[in-house]
Coordinates of C-alpha atoms in Angstrom, one line a residue:
Chain A
M20 CA 244.7 -176.9 -59.5
R21 CA 245.0 -177.7 -63.2
V22 CA 247.8 -175.9 -65.2
G23 CA 248.0 -175.8 -69.0
V24 CA 251.6 -175.3 -70.1
L25 CA 252.1 -174.0 -73.6
A26 CA 254.4 -176.6 -75.1
V27 CA 255.0 -175.5 -78.7
Q28 CA 258.7 -174.7 -78.0
G29 CA 261.1 -174.0 -75.1
A30 CA 261.4 -174.9 -71.5
F31 CA 257.9 -176.3 -71.1
A32 CA 259.1 -179.4 -69.3
E33 CA 260.8 -177.3 -66.6
M34 CA 257.6 -175.1 -66.3
A35 CA 255.4 -178.2 -65.9
A36 CA 257.8 -179.6 -63.3
Y37 CA 257.7 -176.3 -61.4
W38 CA 253.9 -176.4 -61.1
R39 CA 253.8 -180.1 -60.2
K40 CA 256.2 -179.3 -57.4
K41 CA 253.6 -176.8 -56.2
G42 CA 251.0 -179.6 -56.2
A43 CA 249.2 -178.8 -59.5
D44 CA 248.2 -181.2 -62.2
T45 CA 249.7 -180.1 -65.5
F46 CA 249.1 -180.8 -69.2
E47 CA 250.8 -179.7 -72.4
I48 CA 249.2 -177.4 -75.0
R49 CA 250.5 -178.2 -78.4
Q50 CA 247.4 -177.8 -80.5
L51 CA 243.8 -176.5 -80.5
A52 CA 242.2 -179.7 -79.2
D53 CA 244.4 -179.3 -76.0
L54 CA 242.6 -176.1 -75.0
G55 CA 239.4 -178.1 -74.6
R56 CA 240.8 -179.9 -71.6
G57 CA 240.1 -176.9 -69.3
M58 CA 242.6 -175.2 -66.9
D59 CA 242.7 -172.9 -63.9
L60 CA 246.0 -171.3 -65.0
L61 CA 247.9 -170.9 -68.3
A62 CA 251.7 -171.1 -68.0
L63 CA 253.8 -169.6 -70.8
P64 CA 257.4 -170.9 -70.6
G65 CA 260.7 -169.5 -71.8
G66 CA 262.0 -170.2 -75.2
E67 CA 262.2 -168.1 -78.3
S68 CA 259.3 -165.7 -78.7
T69 CA 259.8 -165.6 -82.5
V70 CA 259.2 -169.4 -82.7
Q71 CA 256.4 -169.6 -80.1
G72 CA 254.5 -166.7 -81.7
K73 CA 254.8 -168.1 -85.1
L74 CA 253.7 -171.6 -84.0
L75 CA 250.7 -170.1 -82.0
K76 CA 249.5 -168.5 -85.3
D77 CA 250.3 -171.5 -87.6
L78 CA 248.5 -173.9 -85.2
G79 CA 245.5 -171.7 -84.8
L80 CA 246.1 -171.3 -81.1
F81 CA 246.7 -167.6 -81.1
D82 CA 243.2 -166.1 -81.1
P83 CA 241.6 -168.7 -78.8
I84 CA 244.4 -168.2 -76.2
K85 CA 244.1 -164.4 -76.5
K86 CA 240.4 -164.7 -75.8
L87 CA 241.0 -166.9 -72.7
I88 CA 243.5 -164.4 -71.3
E89 CA 241.2 -161.4 -72.0
G90 CA 238.4 -163.4 -70.3
G91 CA 240.4 -163.4 -67.1
L92 CA 242.2 -166.8 -67.1
P93 CA 245.2 -166.5 -64.7
V94 CA 248.5 -166.5 -66.6
F95 CA 252.0 -167.1 -65.4
A96 CA 254.6 -166.2 -67.9
T97 CA 258.4 -166.2 -68.0
C98 CA 260.9 -164.6 -70.5
A99 CA 259.5 -165.4 -74.0
G100 CA 256.1 -165.7 -72.4
L101 CA 256.4 -162.1 -71.1
I102 CA 257.3 -161.0 -74.6
L103 CA 254.2 -162.7 -76.0
L104 CA 252.0 -160.8 -73.5
A105 CA 253.6 -157.3 -73.7
E106 CA 251.7 -154.4 -75.2
R107 CA 254.9 -153.2 -77.0
I108 CA 258.1 -155.0 -78.0
D109 CA 261.2 -152.9 -78.5
D110 CA 263.2 -154.7 -81.1
P111 CA 265.9 -152.7 -82.8
G112 CA 266.0 -155.1 -85.8
R113 CA 263.6 -155.5 -88.7
R114 CA 259.8 -156.0 -88.2
D115 CA 258.0 -158.9 -89.8
D116 CA 255.6 -161.7 -88.9
T117 CA 258.0 -163.2 -86.4
R118 CA 259.2 -159.9 -85.0
P119 CA 256.0 -157.8 -84.7
E120 CA 255.4 -154.8 -82.5
K121 CA 253.3 -157.0 -80.2
W122 CA 251.9 -160.5 -80.0
F123 CA 248.9 -160.8 -77.6
G124 CA 249.4 -157.2 -76.3
V125 CA 247.4 -157.9 -73.2
L126 CA 249.9 -156.7 -70.6
P127 CA 250.4 -152.9 -70.4
V128 CA 254.2 -152.9 -70.3
A129 CA 256.9 -152.4 -72.9
V130 CA 259.7 -154.9 -73.2
K131 CA 263.1 -154.9 -74.9
R132 CA 264.2 -158.2 -76.3
N133 CA 267.7 -159.6 -75.5
A134 CA 268.3 -156.5 -73.3
Y135 CA 271.4 -157.8 -71.6
G136 CA 273.0 -159.0 -74.9
R137 CA 274.0 -162.4 -76.1
Q138 CA 274.5 -165.6 -74.0
L139 CA 277.7 -164.1 -72.4
G140 CA 275.4 -161.5 -70.8
S141 CA 273.2 -164.1 -69.1
F142 CA 273.5 -164.1 -65.3
T143 CA 272.0 -164.9 -62.0
T144 CA 271.3 -162.6 -59.1
V145 CA 269.7 -162.9 -55.7
G146 CA 267.1 -160.4 -54.6
K147 CA 263.6 -159.7 -53.3
W148 CA 260.6 -161.0 -55.1
D149 CA 257.1 -160.2 -54.0
G150 CA 258.4 -159.5 -50.5
I151 CA 260.4 -162.8 -50.3
S152 CA 264.1 -162.1 -49.9
D153 CA 266.9 -164.3 -51.2
T154 CA 265.1 -165.3 -54.3
T155 CA 267.5 -166.6 -57.0
M156 CA 266.8 -165.0 -60.4
T157 CA 268.2 -166.6 -63.5
F158 CA 268.3 -164.3 -66.6
I159 CA 268.9 -166.2 -69.9
R160 CA 269.3 -163.8 -72.9
A161 CA 266.6 -162.1 -71.0
P162 CA 264.3 -159.2 -72.0
S163 CA 263.9 -156.1 -69.8
I164 CA 260.7 -154.3 -68.9
T165 CA 261.3 -150.7 -70.1
T166 CA 258.0 -149.1 -69.1
V167 CA 255.0 -150.1 -67.0
S168 CA 251.6 -148.4 -67.1
D169 CA 249.7 -147.2 -64.0
G170 CA 248.2 -150.0 -62.0
V171 CA 250.9 -152.6 -62.9
E172 CA 252.4 -153.9 -59.7
V173 CA 256.2 -154.3 -59.8
L174 CA 257.3 -157.5 -57.9
S175 CA 261.0 -157.4 -58.4
T176 CA 263.7 -155.1 -59.9
F177 CA 267.2 -155.3 -61.1
D178 CA 269.4 -152.2 -61.6
G179 CA 266.3 -150.1 -60.9
Q180 CA 264.3 -151.8 -63.7
P181 CA 261.2 -154.0 -63.1
T182 CA 261.9 -157.7 -63.7
S183 CA 258.6 -159.1 -62.7
V184 CA 255.1 -157.6 -62.7
R185 CA 251.5 -158.4 -61.7
W186 CA 248.5 -157.0 -63.5
R187 CA 245.0 -158.3 -63.1
N188 CA 245.1 -162.0 -64.0
I189 CA 248.7 -161.9 -65.3
T190 CA 252.0 -162.5 -63.5
A191 CA 255.1 -162.2 -65.7
F192 CA 258.8 -162.4 -65.3
T193 CA 261.9 -161.5 -67.4
W194 CA 263.7 -164.2 -65.5
H195 CA 263.1 -167.9 -64.8
P196 CA 261.5 -168.9 -61.5
E197 CA 261.0 -172.4 -63.0
L198 CA 264.8 -172.9 -63.2
S199 CA 265.8 -171.9 -59.7
A200 CA 262.5 -172.8 -58.0
T201 CA 262.8 -170.5 -55.0
A202 CA 260.1 -168.1 -56.1
Chain B
M12 CA 279.4 -177.0 -61.4
S13 CA 280.0 -173.3 -61.9
D14 CA 277.2 -170.7 -62.3
R15 CA 278.3 -170.2 -65.9
Q16 CA 277.9 -173.9 -66.7
E17 CA 274.5 -173.8 -65.2
L18 CA 273.5 -170.7 -67.2
N19 CA 274.8 -172.4 -70.3
R20 CA 272.8 -175.6 -69.6
N21 CA 269.8 -173.3 -69.1
L22 CA 270.1 -171.7 -72.6
A23 CA 270.0 -175.1 -74.1
Q24 CA 266.8 -175.7 -72.2
M25 CA 265.3 -172.7 -73.9
L26 CA 266.0 -174.2 -77.3
K27 CA 264.2 -177.4 -76.6
G28 CA 261.3 -178.4 -78.9
G29 CA 263.0 -176.3 -81.5
V30 CA 264.9 -176.6 -84.8
I31 CA 268.4 -175.2 -85.2
M32 CA 269.2 -174.5 -88.9
D33 CA 272.5 -174.3 -90.8
V34 CA 272.8 -171.0 -92.7
T35 CA 275.6 -169.5 -94.8
T36 CA 274.3 -166.0 -95.4
P37 CA 272.4 -163.2 -93.5
E38 CA 269.6 -163.8 -96.1
Q39 CA 269.3 -167.5 -95.2
A40 CA 269.4 -166.6 -91.5
K41 CA 266.4 -164.3 -92.0
I42 CA 264.5 -167.0 -93.9
A43 CA 265.3 -169.5 -91.0
E44 CA 264.2 -167.0 -88.3
Q45 CA 261.0 -166.3 -90.2
A46 CA 260.4 -170.0 -90.6
G47 CA 260.6 -170.5 -86.9
A48 CA 264.2 -171.7 -86.2
C49 CA 265.0 -171.4 -82.5
A50 CA 268.7 -170.8 -83.4
V51 CA 270.9 -170.7 -86.4
M52 CA 274.3 -172.3 -87.0
A53 CA 276.5 -169.8 -89.0
L54 CA 278.9 -171.5 -91.3
E55 CA 280.6 -170.7 -94.7
R56 CA 279.7 -174.0 -96.3
I57 CA 276.9 -176.4 -95.3
P58 CA 278.1 -180.0 -94.6
A59 CA 277.0 -181.3 -98.0
D60 CA 279.3 -178.7 -99.7
I61 CA 282.1 -179.3 -97.2
R62 CA 281.9 -183.0 -98.2
A63 CA 281.9 -182.2 -101.9
A64 CA 284.8 -179.7 -101.7
G65 CA 287.1 -182.0 -99.7
G66 CA 290.3 -180.6 -98.2
V67 CA 290.7 -179.1 -94.7
S68 CA 287.6 -177.4 -93.3
R69 CA 288.0 -174.7 -90.7
M70 CA 286.1 -172.2 -88.6
S71 CA 284.1 -169.7 -90.6
D72 CA 285.3 -166.1 -91.2
P73 CA 284.3 -164.0 -88.1
A74 CA 283.0 -161.2 -90.4
M75 CA 280.6 -163.7 -92.0
I76 CA 279.4 -164.9 -88.6
K77 CA 278.9 -161.3 -87.4
G78 CA 276.8 -160.5 -90.5
I79 CA 274.5 -163.3 -89.4
Q80 CA 274.5 -162.2 -85.8
N81 CA 273.3 -158.8 -87.0
A82 CA 270.6 -160.3 -89.2
V83 CA 268.7 -162.2 -86.6
S84 CA 267.5 -161.9 -82.9
I85 CA 267.6 -165.7 -82.1
P86 CA 270.8 -167.3 -80.8
V87 CA 273.6 -167.8 -83.3
M88 CA 276.0 -170.8 -83.1
A89 CA 279.2 -171.5 -84.9
K90 CA 281.5 -174.4 -85.3
C91 CA 285.2 -174.8 -84.3
R92 CA 287.4 -177.7 -85.1
I93 CA 287.7 -180.5 -82.5
G94 CA 290.5 -179.6 -80.1
H95 CA 291.0 -176.1 -81.6
I96 CA 291.3 -174.0 -78.5
A97 CA 292.2 -170.8 -80.4
E98 CA 289.2 -171.0 -82.8
A99 CA 287.0 -171.4 -79.8
R100 CA 288.5 -168.4 -78.2
I101 CA 287.9 -166.3 -81.3
L102 CA 284.3 -167.4 -81.4
E103 CA 284.0 -166.5 -77.7
A104 CA 285.5 -163.1 -78.5
I105 CA 282.8 -162.3 -81.0
E106 CA 280.2 -163.3 -78.4
I107 CA 278.8 -166.3 -80.2
D108 CA 275.8 -167.8 -78.3
Y109 CA 276.9 -171.4 -78.6
I110 CA 280.1 -173.1 -80.0
D111 CA 279.7 -176.5 -81.8
E112 CA 283.0 -178.3 -81.4
S113 CA 282.2 -180.2 -84.5
E114 CA 283.4 -183.3 -86.4
V115 CA 282.0 -181.7 -89.6
L116 CA 285.2 -179.6 -89.7
S117 CA 288.6 -181.2 -89.9
P118 CA 289.8 -182.1 -86.4
A119 CA 292.7 -180.0 -85.1
D120 CA 293.5 -182.5 -82.4
D121 CA 293.0 -186.2 -83.1
V122 CA 293.0 -187.2 -79.4
R123 CA 291.8 -184.5 -77.2
H124 CA 288.7 -182.3 -77.1
I125 CA 288.7 -178.7 -75.8
D126 CA 288.5 -178.2 -72.0
K127 CA 285.2 -176.4 -72.2
T128 CA 285.1 -175.7 -68.5
K129 CA 287.7 -173.0 -69.2
F130 CA 285.2 -171.0 -71.3
N131 CA 282.3 -168.7 -70.4
V132 CA 280.6 -169.4 -73.7
P133 CA 278.6 -172.7 -74.0
F134 CA 279.5 -175.7 -76.1
V135 CA 277.5 -178.3 -77.9
C136 CA 279.3 -181.6 -78.9
G137 CA 278.4 -184.6 -80.9
A138 CA 278.1 -188.1 -79.4
R139 CA 277.4 -191.5 -80.9
D140 CA 276.7 -193.3 -77.6
L141 CA 276.3 -192.6 -73.9
G142 CA 280.0 -192.9 -73.0
E143 CA 280.9 -190.3 -75.6
A144 CA 278.1 -187.9 -74.5
L145 CA 279.2 -188.2 -70.8
R146 CA 282.9 -187.6 -71.7
R147 CA 282.0 -184.4 -73.5
I148 CA 279.8 -183.3 -70.6
G149 CA 282.7 -184.0 -68.3
E150 CA 284.8 -181.7 -70.4
G151 CA 282.2 -179.0 -70.0
A152 CA 279.7 -179.4 -72.9
T153 CA 276.3 -178.1 -71.9
M154 CA 274.4 -179.6 -74.8
I155 CA 274.7 -182.8 -76.7
R156 CA 273.7 -183.8 -80.2
T157 CA 273.9 -187.0 -82.1
K158 CA 276.6 -187.0 -84.7
G159 CA 274.7 -188.5 -87.6
E160 CA 276.7 -188.5 -90.8
P161 CA 276.6 -184.8 -91.8
G162 CA 275.8 -183.6 -95.3
T163 CA 274.4 -186.9 -96.5
G164 CA 270.7 -186.4 -96.1
D165 CA 270.7 -189.9 -94.7
V166 CA 269.2 -190.2 -91.2
V167 CA 270.4 -193.7 -90.5
Q168 CA 273.4 -192.7 -88.3
A169 CA 271.4 -190.2 -86.2
V170 CA 268.9 -193.0 -85.6
R171 CA 271.6 -195.4 -84.6
H172 CA 273.3 -192.9 -82.2
M173 CA 270.0 -191.8 -80.6
R174 CA 268.8 -195.4 -80.2
K175 CA 272.1 -196.5 -78.7
M176 CA 272.2 -193.6 -76.3
Q177 CA 268.7 -194.1 -75.1
S178 CA 269.1 -197.9 -74.7
E179 CA 272.4 -197.4 -72.8
I180 CA 270.6 -194.9 -70.5
R181 CA 267.9 -197.4 -69.8
K182 CA 270.5 -200.0 -69.0
I183 CA 272.3 -197.7 -66.5
V184 CA 269.0 -196.9 -64.8
S185 CA 268.3 -200.6 -64.3
L186 CA 271.7 -201.4 -62.6
R187 CA 272.2 -201.8 -58.9
E188 CA 274.1 -198.9 -57.4
D189 CA 277.2 -201.1 -56.7
E190 CA 277.3 -202.0 -60.4
L191 CA 277.8 -198.4 -61.6
Y192 CA 281.5 -198.4 -61.0
E193 CA 282.1 -201.1 -63.5
A194 CA 279.6 -199.6 -65.9
A195 CA 281.4 -196.3 -65.8
K196 CA 284.6 -198.1 -66.6
E197 CA 283.0 -200.0 -69.5
I198 CA 281.8 -196.9 -71.2
A199 CA 284.8 -194.8 -70.2
A200 CA 282.6 -192.1 -68.6
P201 CA 283.0 -190.1 -65.4
L202 CA 281.4 -191.9 -62.4
D203 CA 279.5 -188.9 -61.1
L204 CA 277.8 -188.4 -64.5
V205 CA 277.0 -192.2 -64.7
K206 CA 275.4 -191.8 -61.2
Y207 CA 273.4 -188.8 -62.5
V208 CA 272.0 -190.9 -65.4
H209 CA 271.2 -193.8 -63.0
E210 CA 269.2 -191.5 -60.8
N211 CA 267.5 -189.3 -63.4
G212 CA 267.1 -191.6 -66.4
K213 CA 268.4 -188.9 -68.8
L214 CA 271.5 -186.9 -69.6
P215 CA 272.2 -183.9 -67.3
V216 CA 272.1 -181.7 -70.4
V217 CA 269.7 -181.2 -73.4
N218 CA 270.1 -183.8 -76.2
F219 CA 269.3 -182.9 -79.8
A220 CA 269.3 -185.0 -83.0
A221 CA 271.7 -184.0 -85.8
G222 CA 272.9 -185.4 -89.1
G223 CA 270.8 -186.3 -92.2
V224 CA 267.5 -184.8 -91.1
A225 CA 265.8 -183.7 -94.4
T226 CA 262.1 -184.0 -94.0
P227 CA 259.3 -183.4 -91.4
A228 CA 259.1 -187.1 -91.0
D229 CA 262.8 -187.4 -90.3
A230 CA 262.4 -184.8 -87.6
A231 CA 259.3 -186.5 -86.1
L232 CA 261.2 -189.8 -86.1
M233 CA 264.1 -188.3 -84.1
M234 CA 261.6 -186.8 -81.6
E235 CA 259.9 -190.2 -81.2
L236 CA 263.3 -191.7 -80.4
G237 CA 263.9 -189.3 -77.6
A238 CA 265.5 -186.2 -79.1
E239 CA 264.6 -182.9 -77.4
G240 CA 265.0 -180.9 -80.6
V241 CA 266.6 -181.1 -84.0
F242 CA 269.5 -179.7 -85.9
V243 CA 268.9 -179.4 -89.7
G244 CA 272.0 -178.9 -91.7
S245 CA 272.1 -179.3 -95.4
G246 CA 268.5 -180.5 -95.5
I247 CA 266.9 -177.1 -95.8
F248 CA 268.9 -174.9 -98.0
K249 CA 269.8 -177.8 -100.4
S250 CA 266.1 -178.4 -101.0
G251 CA 263.7 -177.0 -103.5
D252 CA 261.7 -174.6 -101.3
P253 CA 263.8 -173.9 -98.1
A254 CA 261.3 -171.5 -96.4
K255 CA 258.4 -174.0 -96.7
R256 CA 260.4 -177.0 -95.8
A257 CA 261.9 -175.2 -92.8
A258 CA 258.5 -174.1 -91.5
A259 CA 257.1 -177.7 -91.9
I260 CA 260.0 -179.2 -90.0
V261 CA 259.5 -176.7 -87.1
Q262 CA 255.8 -177.7 -86.8
A263 CA 256.7 -181.4 -87.1
V264 CA 259.0 -181.1 -84.1
T265 CA 256.3 -179.5 -82.0
N266 CA 253.6 -182.0 -83.0
W267 CA 255.6 -185.1 -83.8
Q268 CA 252.8 -187.3 -82.3
D269 CA 250.1 -186.0 -84.7
S270 CA 250.4 -188.1 -87.8
K271 CA 247.5 -186.4 -89.6
L272 CA 249.3 -183.0 -89.2
L273 CA 252.6 -184.7 -90.3
A274 CA 250.9 -185.9 -93.5
K275 CA 249.7 -182.4 -94.3
L276 CA 253.1 -180.9 -93.5
S277 CA 254.8 -183.4 -95.8
E278 CA 252.7 -182.4 -98.8
N279 CA 254.1 -180.4 -101.7
L280 CA 257.4 -179.5 -100.2
G281 CA 259.2 -179.7 -103.5
P282 CA 262.3 -181.8 -104.0
A283 CA 264.2 -182.8 -100.8
M284 CA 268.0 -182.6 -100.9
V285 CA 269.2 -185.4 -103.2
G286 CA 271.4 -187.0 -100.5
I287 CA 273.9 -189.8 -100.6
N288 CA 273.7 -193.1 -98.8
A289 CA 275.9 -192.9 -95.8
D290 CA 277.5 -196.3 -96.6
E291 CA 278.5 -195.0 -100.0
I292 CA 280.8 -192.3 -98.8
E293 CA 284.6 -192.2 -98.2
T294 CA 285.0 -189.6 -95.5
I295 CA 283.3 -190.8 -92.3
M296 CA 282.9 -187.7 -90.1
E297 CA 281.2 -189.4 -87.2
E298 CA 284.4 -191.3 -86.4
R299 CA 286.2 -188.0 -85.7
G300 CA 286.7 -187.4 -82.0
K301 CA 285.8 -190.1 -79.5

C-alpha cells in the first residue's frame, strides 16, 4: 500500500513512521507535483490546522485534495487533520481566512478546537478503540467532536463524547494513534 | 520519563515544520496567526529592542501575555530568565503552552538552570552544541533550539550551533558502544541521553533553529542544516512588510528544497531588518547559561 502523508506542517514524520510500521510505502506531500505520485491512502497528521489550511491554499493543494477525498480516496486523519475535514468548526474566537467555519467540510461532524484547553489540559487515557481494548490515546491540545450526523460510526469515546469516527472513506481521530502506536 | 514529559515532547512534535514568531501585542499575534505561525512567543520587547535598551531584561507582564493568549488559537509561549524558578511558576499559573528559559533575558542564576522536571508545563531551551542540548534535556527540557545571537538579524551563530550539534550527533552515532562513556564525559552530558543519540541519530526531542533568521532564505538554510522548524524573533516585526515576510518564511520552511519557489518567495518583501553583525556587538547573549 502507498500512503501519501500531508507534510506542509506538523507531525508528518511520526505519521509516515506509523504507516511504514504497518508495512506501507510512504511519501510526503508538500506541493502540487507530489499529488501526481499516486496513493492508496491520504494521511493528514497533527499540527496546527490554521497553518496547514493556509499552506494548502497558498500552495494550490486545497482544491485537488478536496476532489480526491470526494472521489473516494481513503483518508486517515488525526487532530488538525480532523479539523481540516469537519463540516463545521466551533471556534469561539474571530473568523478569518485561517479560522474559517470549515476547510474541506467533507466529514459530517462538528468539532471544537482546543476543547480541553491549553497544553496543561493535554492528557493520555486508555480505552477501547474500534473494539480493541487497552488502546492508549494521546490528546495534545486536542479538539473534540461535538456532533455527528446519522451514518457516522463512532469508534471511540471519552467522557461520553466521540473521539474517533469512520464515515465512508474517512477515518478521523481527535487523538494521536501515530504517537502511541497501539491503534 | 513521566507522562507529562512525554505529552510535552508530543506538543513540540506538532509544531514541527512550522515557524514560531515573536510578538509584542495582540495585533501582532493576529498578524502572525494569519500569516501561518504555528505558535507565537509573547514578549514585551523583541530581542533587537532588548539589546538596544540595555539594562536588566525580565519576564513579560502576565496581563500582556494573557492579552495575546486571548487573541490567537495557536500555542502561546513566553520567556523566563535562566534559573528563575518563580517566573516559570508564574507562567505556568497563567497556563502558558511553552516556557522558553531564555538567554535573551538577563540570567537570574549564572550557574544553574531550572529543574524543569518539577513542572507540568513544557520548556524549550537554547543550546550551542550537543552537550548543552543534552544537559537541558536532562533537566527536563522537551524542545531544543539553537541560541543564535538574538536580535542581530545575523544568522551566523545559529548556523554555527546547528552545524556543530549535527556534526557531534554524527560523531556519537559512529562510536563503538564502549566509547560512549568517555564521550558523555567529554561533552558533559547524561550517559542515557548520549546512548539515545547513538542509537537514534538524533536528539530525543524536537530541535528548532533560532537567532538571526530574517529572510525566507535564512529559514531554508536552517532547514537544510537539520532544523525541524524555525523561531523568528526580531526578523518579522522589524521589517518593512511583516505580514508578507512572515507568510513567505512559513512557506519557505515547508518547501525549503524548492529553490524556484524560494526565489519567488524572496521577491519584493520590502526592507529586511537592518541587523547588526554579531561580531560587532558587546553583549553576547549566547554565552549566558551553559
